[in-house]
PDB file of C-alpha atoms in Angstrom:
ATOM      1  CA  MET A 300    -107.850-150.780 -24.083  1.00  0.00           C
ATOM      2  CA  ASN A 301    -109.974-149.913 -21.041  1.00  0.00           C
ATOM      3  CA  GLU A 302    -108.745-148.700 -17.639  1.00  0.00           C
ATOM      4  CA  ARG A 303    -109.016-152.125 -16.060  1.00  0.00           C
ATOM      5  CA  GLN A 304    -106.834-153.759 -18.730  1.00  0.00           C
ATOM      6  CA  ARG A 305    -104.240-150.997 -18.413  1.00  0.00           C
ATOM      7  CA  ALA A 306    -104.147-151.402 -14.642  1.00  0.00           C
ATOM      8  CA  ARG A 307    -103.349-155.133 -14.801  1.00  0.00           C
ATOM      9  CA  ARG A 308     -99.711-155.788 -13.916  1.00  0.00           C
ATOM     10  CA  PRO A 309     -97.679-159.000 -14.064  1.00  0.00           C
ATOM     11  CA  GLY A 310     -97.122-158.803 -10.310  1.00  0.00           C
ATOM     12  CA  GLY A 311    -100.750-157.952  -9.504  1.00  0.00           C
ATOM     13  CA  ARG A 312    -103.747-159.966  -8.393  1.00  0.00           C
ATOM     14  CA  SER A 313    -103.716-162.224 -11.439  1.00  0.00           C
ATOM     15  CA  ALA A 314    -100.139-163.322 -10.706  1.00  0.00           C
ATOM     16  CA  ARG A 315    -100.988-163.889  -7.024  1.00  0.00           C
ATOM     17  CA  VAL A 316    -103.998-166.032  -7.943  1.00  0.00           C
ATOM     18  CA  GLY A 317    -101.844-168.053 -10.350  1.00  0.00           C
ATOM     19  CA  GLU A 318     -99.232-168.628  -7.641  1.00  0.00           C
ATOM     20  CA  GLN A 319    -101.873-169.621  -5.075  1.00  0.00           C
ATOM     21  CA  VAL A 320    -103.482-172.079  -7.494  1.00  0.00           C
ATOM     22  CA  HIS A 321    -100.103-173.559  -8.491  1.00  0.00           C
ATOM     23  CA  GLN A 322     -99.159-173.972  -4.823  1.00  0.00           C
ATOM     24  CA  ALA A 323    -102.497-175.629  -4.066  1.00  0.00           C
ATOM     25  CA  VAL A 324    -101.996-178.112  -6.924  1.00  0.00           C
ATOM     26  CA  THR A 325     -98.470-178.943  -5.764  1.00  0.00           C
ATOM     27  CA  GLU A 326     -99.660-179.519  -2.198  1.00  0.00           C
ATOM     28  CA  LEU A 327    -102.609-181.665  -3.261  1.00  0.00           C
ATOM     29  CA  ILE A 328    -100.452-183.846  -5.508  1.00  0.00           C
ATOM     30  CA  GLY A 329     -98.020-184.287  -2.624  1.00  0.00           C
ATOM     31  CA  GLU A 330    -100.780-185.221  -0.189  1.00  0.00           C
ATOM     32  CA  ARG A 331    -103.072-187.312  -2.385  1.00  0.00           C
ATOM     33  CA  GLY A 332    -101.333-188.047  -5.659  1.00  0.00           C
ATOM     34  CA  TYR A 333    -102.713-187.143  -9.034  1.00  0.00           C
ATOM     35  CA  GLY A 334    -106.353-187.899  -9.754  1.00  0.00           C
ATOM     36  CA  ASN A 335    -107.439-187.736  -6.146  1.00  0.00           C
ATOM     37  CA  PHE A 336    -108.633-184.144  -6.108  1.00  0.00           C
ATOM     38  CA  THR A 337    -110.930-181.873  -8.085  1.00  0.00           C
ATOM     39  CA  VAL A 338    -110.846-178.336  -9.433  1.00  0.00           C
ATOM     40  CA  GLY A 339    -113.176-177.414  -6.551  1.00  0.00           C
ATOM     41  CA  GLU A 340    -110.650-178.696  -4.021  1.00  0.00           C
ATOM     42  CA  VAL A 341    -107.824-176.786  -5.731  1.00  0.00           C
ATOM     43  CA  ALA A 342    -109.968-173.649  -5.652  1.00  0.00           C
ATOM     44  CA  ALA A 343    -110.815-174.074  -1.972  1.00  0.00           C
ATOM     45  CA  ARG A 344    -107.160-174.647  -1.069  1.00  0.00           C
ATOM     46  CA  ALA A 345    -106.086-171.609  -3.117  1.00  0.00           C
ATOM     47  CA  GLY A 346    -108.878-169.403  -1.780  1.00  0.00           C
ATOM     48  CA  VAL A 347    -110.358-168.648  -5.219  1.00  0.00           C
ATOM     49  CA  ALA A 348    -113.590-169.482  -6.988  1.00  0.00           C
ATOM     50  CA  ASP A 349    -113.513-172.614  -9.103  1.00  0.00           C
ATOM     51  CA  SER A 350    -114.974-170.538 -11.940  1.00  0.00           C
ATOM     52  CA  SER A 351    -111.695-168.563 -11.885  1.00  0.00           C
ATOM     53  CA  ILE A 352    -109.764-171.763 -12.491  1.00  0.00           C
ATOM     54  CA  TYR A 353    -112.069-172.899 -15.286  1.00  0.00           C
ATOM     55  CA  ARG A 354    -111.939-169.452 -16.907  1.00  0.00           C
ATOM     56  CA  ARG A 355    -108.141-169.310 -16.817  1.00  0.00           C
ATOM     57  CA  TRP A 356    -107.164-172.945 -17.454  1.00  0.00           C
ATOM     58  CA  GLY A 357    -110.299-174.618 -18.820  1.00  0.00           C
ATOM     59  CA  ASN A 358    -109.864-177.970 -17.034  1.00  0.00           C
ATOM     60  CA  LEU A 359    -107.736-179.768 -14.473  1.00  0.00           C
ATOM     61  CA  GLU A 360    -105.417-181.307 -17.067  1.00  0.00           C
ATOM     62  CA  SER A 361    -104.560-177.900 -18.567  1.00  0.00           C
ATOM     63  CA  LEU A 362    -103.911-176.551 -15.086  1.00  0.00           C
ATOM     64  CA  LEU A 363    -101.604-179.473 -14.299  1.00  0.00           C
ATOM     65  CA  THR A 364     -99.720-178.941 -17.552  1.00  0.00           C
ATOM     66  CA  ASP A 365     -99.304-175.253 -16.722  1.00  0.00           C
ATOM     67  CA  VAL A 366     -98.015-176.100 -13.239  1.00  0.00           C
ATOM     68  CA  ALA A 367     -95.476-178.558 -14.644  1.00  0.00           C
ATOM     69  CA  LEU A 368     -94.279-176.211 -17.402  1.00  0.00           C
ATOM     70  CA  THR A 369     -94.019-173.246 -15.055  1.00  0.00           C
ATOM     71  CA  ARG A 370     -91.889-175.243 -12.638  1.00  0.00           C
ATOM     72  CA  LEU A 371     -89.681-176.572 -15.412  1.00  0.00           C
ATOM     73  CA  ASN A 372     -89.192-173.122 -16.923  1.00  0.00           C
ATOM     74  CA  MET A 373     -88.408-171.514 -13.572  1.00  0.00           C
ATOM     75  CA  GLN A 374     -86.059-174.180 -12.295  1.00  0.00           C
ATOM     76  CA  SER A 375     -84.634-175.615 -15.512  1.00  0.00           C
ATOM     77  CA  PRO A 376     -84.460-172.767 -18.048  1.00  0.00           C
ATOM     78  CA  MET A 377     -82.674-173.266 -21.355  1.00  0.00           C
ATOM     79  CA  PRO A 378     -79.022-172.304 -20.804  1.00  0.00           C
ATOM     80  CA  ASP A 379     -76.816-170.439 -23.266  1.00  0.00           C
ATOM     81  CA  THR A 380     -73.188-171.152 -22.362  1.00  0.00           C
ATOM     82  CA  GLY A 381     -71.776-170.666 -25.860  1.00  0.00           C
ATOM     83  CA  SER A 382     -71.376-174.367 -26.708  1.00  0.00           C
ATOM     84  CA  LEU A 383     -73.760-177.274 -27.176  1.00  0.00           C
ATOM     85  CA  ALA A 384     -71.808-179.469 -24.757  1.00  0.00           C
ATOM     86  CA  GLY A 385     -71.922-176.727 -22.119  1.00  0.00           C
ATOM     87  CA  ASP A 386     -75.614-176.064 -22.705  1.00  0.00           C
ATOM     88  CA  LEU A 387     -76.510-179.753 -22.461  1.00  0.00           C
ATOM     89  CA  ARG A 388     -74.421-180.324 -19.320  1.00  0.00           C
ATOM     90  CA  THR A 389     -75.906-177.247 -17.628  1.00  0.00           C
ATOM     91  CA  TYR A 390     -79.443-178.145 -18.661  1.00  0.00           C
ATOM     92  CA  ALA A 391     -79.090-181.794 -17.598  1.00  0.00           C
ATOM     93  CA  ALA A 392     -77.698-180.740 -14.201  1.00  0.00           C
ATOM     94  CA  GLN A 393     -80.624-178.311 -13.719  1.00  0.00           C
ATOM     95  CA  VAL A 394     -83.164-181.003 -14.560  1.00  0.00           C
ATOM     96  CA  ALA A 395     -81.419-183.490 -12.259  1.00  0.00           C
ATOM     97  CA  ARG A 396     -81.630-180.992  -9.369  1.00  0.00           C
ATOM     98  CA  GLU A 397     -85.301-180.344 -10.146  1.00  0.00           C
ATOM     99  CA  ILE A 398     -86.412-183.974 -10.332  1.00  0.00           C
ATOM    100  CA  THR A 399     -84.415-185.067  -7.286  1.00  0.00           C
ATOM    101  CA  GLY A 400     -85.488-182.044  -5.222  1.00  0.00           C
ATOM    102  CA  PRO A 401     -88.271-181.984  -2.624  1.00  0.00           C
ATOM    103  CA  ASP A 402     -91.128-182.005  -5.168  1.00  0.00           C
ATOM    104  CA  GLY A 403     -89.231-183.611  -8.034  1.00  0.00           C
ATOM    105  CA  LEU A 404     -90.840-187.024  -7.887  1.00  0.00           C
ATOM    106  CA  LEU A 405     -94.242-185.324  -7.860  1.00  0.00           C
ATOM    107  CA  LEU A 406     -93.402-183.581 -11.126  1.00  0.00           C
ATOM    108  CA  VAL A 407     -92.264-186.845 -12.727  1.00  0.00           C
ATOM    109  CA  ARG A 408     -95.382-188.648 -11.490  1.00  0.00           C
ATOM    110  CA  LEU A 409     -97.563-185.834 -12.817  1.00  0.00           C
ATOM    111  CA  ALA A 410     -96.090-186.235 -16.289  1.00  0.00           C
ATOM    112  CA  VAL A 411     -96.713-189.994 -16.138  1.00  0.00           C
ATOM    113  CA  ALA A 412    -100.219-189.593 -14.695  1.00  0.00           C
ATOM    114  CA  LEU A 413    -101.324-187.311 -17.505  1.00  0.00           C
ATOM    115  CA  SER A 414    -100.983-190.276 -19.871  1.00  0.00           C
ATOM    116  CA  SER A 415    -103.563-192.334 -18.008  1.00  0.00           C
ATOM    117  CA  ILE A 416    -106.553-190.015 -17.753  1.00  0.00           C
ATOM    118  CA  GLY A 417    -108.220-190.114 -21.124  1.00  0.00           C
ATOM    119  CA  GLN A 418    -108.105-187.823 -24.109  1.00  0.00           C
ATOM    120  CA  GLN A 419    -107.717-184.561 -22.156  1.00  0.00           C
ATOM    121  CA  GLY A 420    -104.829-186.064 -20.218  1.00  0.00           C
ATOM    122  CA  LEU A 421    -103.169-187.259 -23.397  1.00  0.00           C
ATOM    123  CA  GLN A 422    -103.518-183.780 -24.893  1.00  0.00           C
ATOM    124  CA  ALA A 423    -102.078-182.211 -21.731  1.00  0.00           C
ATOM    125  CA  ARG A 424     -99.179-184.684 -21.797  1.00  0.00           C
ATOM    126  CA  ASP A 425     -98.540-183.948 -25.470  1.00  0.00           C
ATOM    127  CA  ASP A 426     -98.667-180.194 -24.819  1.00  0.00           C
ATOM    128  CA  LEU A 427     -96.115-180.556 -22.014  1.00  0.00           C
ATOM    129  CA  ARG A 428     -93.797-182.680 -24.197  1.00  0.00           C
ATOM    130  CA  ASP A 429     -94.165-180.423 -27.243  1.00  0.00           C
ATOM    131  CA  GLU A 430     -93.461-177.225 -25.316  1.00  0.00           C
ATOM    132  CA  ARG A 431     -90.343-178.702 -23.738  1.00  0.00           C
ATOM    133  CA  ALA A 432     -89.214-180.029 -27.137  1.00  0.00           C
ATOM    134  CA  ARG A 433     -89.747-176.564 -28.643  1.00  0.00           C
ATOM    135  CA  GLN A 434     -87.601-175.017 -25.918  1.00  0.00           C
ATOM    136  CA  LEU A 435     -84.903-177.644 -26.381  1.00  0.00           C
ATOM    137  CA  GLN A 436     -84.991-177.071 -30.130  1.00  0.00           C
ATOM    138  CA  SER A 437     -84.268-173.360 -29.602  1.00  0.00           C
ATOM    139  CA  MET A 438     -81.074-174.339 -27.714  1.00  0.00           C
ATOM    140  CA  LEU A 439     -80.163-176.810 -30.466  1.00  0.00           C
ATOM    141  CA  ASP A 440     -80.838-174.221 -33.195  1.00  0.00           C
ATOM    142  CA  ARG A 441     -78.411-171.820 -31.500  1.00  0.00           C
ATOM    143  CA  ALA A 442     -75.771-174.569 -31.556  1.00  0.00           C
ATOM    144  CA  ARG A 443     -76.427-175.272 -35.235  1.00  0.00           C
ATOM    145  CA  ASP A 444     -76.101-171.550 -35.992  1.00  0.00           C
ATOM    146  CA  ARG A 445     -72.662-171.669 -34.312  1.00  0.00           C
ATOM    147  CA  GLY A 446     -71.688-174.538 -36.642  1.00  0.00           C
ATOM    148  CA  GLU A 447     -72.059-177.322 -34.088  1.00  0.00           C
ATOM    149  CA  PRO A 448     -73.697-180.701 -34.850  1.00  0.00           C
ATOM    150  CA  ALA A 449     -77.429-180.577 -35.505  1.00  0.00           C
ATOM    151  CA  LEU A 450     -79.314-182.676 -32.971  1.00  0.00           C
ATOM    152  CA  ASP A 451     -83.042-183.215 -32.639  1.00  0.00           C
ATOM    153  CA  ALA A 452     -84.889-182.230 -29.458  1.00  0.00           C
ATOM    154  CA  PHE A 453     -86.232-185.750 -29.137  1.00  0.00           C
ATOM    155  CA  ASP A 454     -82.654-187.087 -29.099  1.00  0.00           C
ATOM    156  CA  VAL A 455     -82.099-185.005 -25.954  1.00  0.00           C
ATOM    157  CA  LEU A 456     -85.352-186.294 -24.469  1.00  0.00           C
ATOM    158  CA  ASP A 457     -84.446-189.918 -25.285  1.00  0.00           C
ATOM    159  CA  HIS A 458     -80.779-189.899 -24.313  1.00  0.00           C
ATOM    160  CA  ILE A 459     -80.566-187.409 -21.441  1.00  0.00           C
ATOM    161  CA  LEU A 460     -83.961-186.766 -19.856  1.00  0.00           C
ATOM    162  CA  ALA A 461     -85.580-190.204 -20.126  1.00  0.00           C
ATOM    163  CA  PRO A 462     -82.778-192.066 -18.310  1.00  0.00           C
ATOM    164  CA  MET A 463     -82.831-189.510 -15.493  1.00  0.00           C
ATOM    165  CA  TYR A 464     -86.624-189.708 -15.142  1.00  0.00           C
ATOM    166  CA  ILE A 465     -86.535-193.523 -15.078  1.00  0.00           C
ATOM    167  CA  ARG A 466     -83.859-193.480 -12.361  1.00  0.00           C
ATOM    168  CA  VAL A 467     -85.956-191.107 -10.241  1.00  0.00           C
ATOM    169  CA  LEU A 468     -89.125-193.181 -10.739  1.00  0.00           C
ATOM    170  CA  PHE A 469     -87.304-196.334  -9.614  1.00  0.00           C
ATOM    171  CA  GLY A 470     -85.415-194.692  -6.739  1.00  0.00           C
ATOM    172  CA  MET A 471     -82.015-194.990  -8.416  1.00  0.00           C
ATOM    173  CA  VAL A 472     -80.635-191.705  -7.102  1.00  0.00           C
ATOM    174  CA  PRO A 473     -78.583-189.603  -6.651  1.00  0.00           C
ATOM    175  CA  LEU A 474     -77.953-188.489 -10.200  1.00  0.00           C
ATOM    176  CA  THR A 475     -74.234-187.775  -9.912  1.00  0.00           C
ATOM    177  CA  PRO A 476     -72.382-185.231 -12.047  1.00  0.00           C
ATOM    178  CA  ASP A 477     -70.389-188.098 -13.610  1.00  0.00           C
ATOM    179  CA  TYR A 478     -73.595-189.910 -14.560  1.00  0.00           C
ATOM    180  CA  ILE A 479     -75.108-186.748 -16.059  1.00  0.00           C
ATOM    181  CA  ASP A 480     -71.928-185.891 -17.980  1.00  0.00           C
ATOM    182  CA  GLY A 481     -71.840-189.478 -19.275  1.00  0.00           C
ATOM    183  CA  LEU A 482     -75.350-189.103 -20.697  1.00  0.00           C
ATOM    184  CA  VAL A 483     -74.315-185.920 -22.522  1.00  0.00           C
ATOM    185  CA  ASP A 484     -71.072-187.483 -23.773  1.00  0.00           C
ATOM    186  CA  ARG A 485     -72.898-190.496 -25.204  1.00  0.00           C
ATOM    187  CA  LEU A 486     -75.373-188.241 -27.024  1.00  0.00           C
ATOM    188  CA  LEU A 487     -72.656-186.049 -28.509  1.00  0.00           C
TER     189      LEU A 487
END
């Protein structure tokens, strides 16, 4: 390991660049919608070279996937309350707050938009779905290890997340605690 690699810190320049690029993407989606900006425009907004974005993310779709996953992981982490019902209720409430928050609709639209932009978009969409399913499965595995019913991650996506996303897309908000708890109850 050389001196430069040793000097790199999680809170250093690399982290700052990542935050600036993520913020630029979020702003551009809010202003123009998905598909109406380029890597060059993200770079200019973030104050970095577009070659930095290509080197780190490879393409716009991978960058968008990273932005979406980072936001989901920061604002809707997998809970561990000690019971599957508690974990699902906590998780569903976190997701509801995220997708009904100031940038929530943008995140939902980003996930939908990735499906309509060719093979790279489909791969980015699949990566986003698979990573979230993997994280959900870790919560479900903990429940199974405690002797609780074994559910599949896609059951959670189908019965809890999908109805909430559809309601947000069609303006059927707020997502009340009773509604969210009802989704969890029907799944369990």
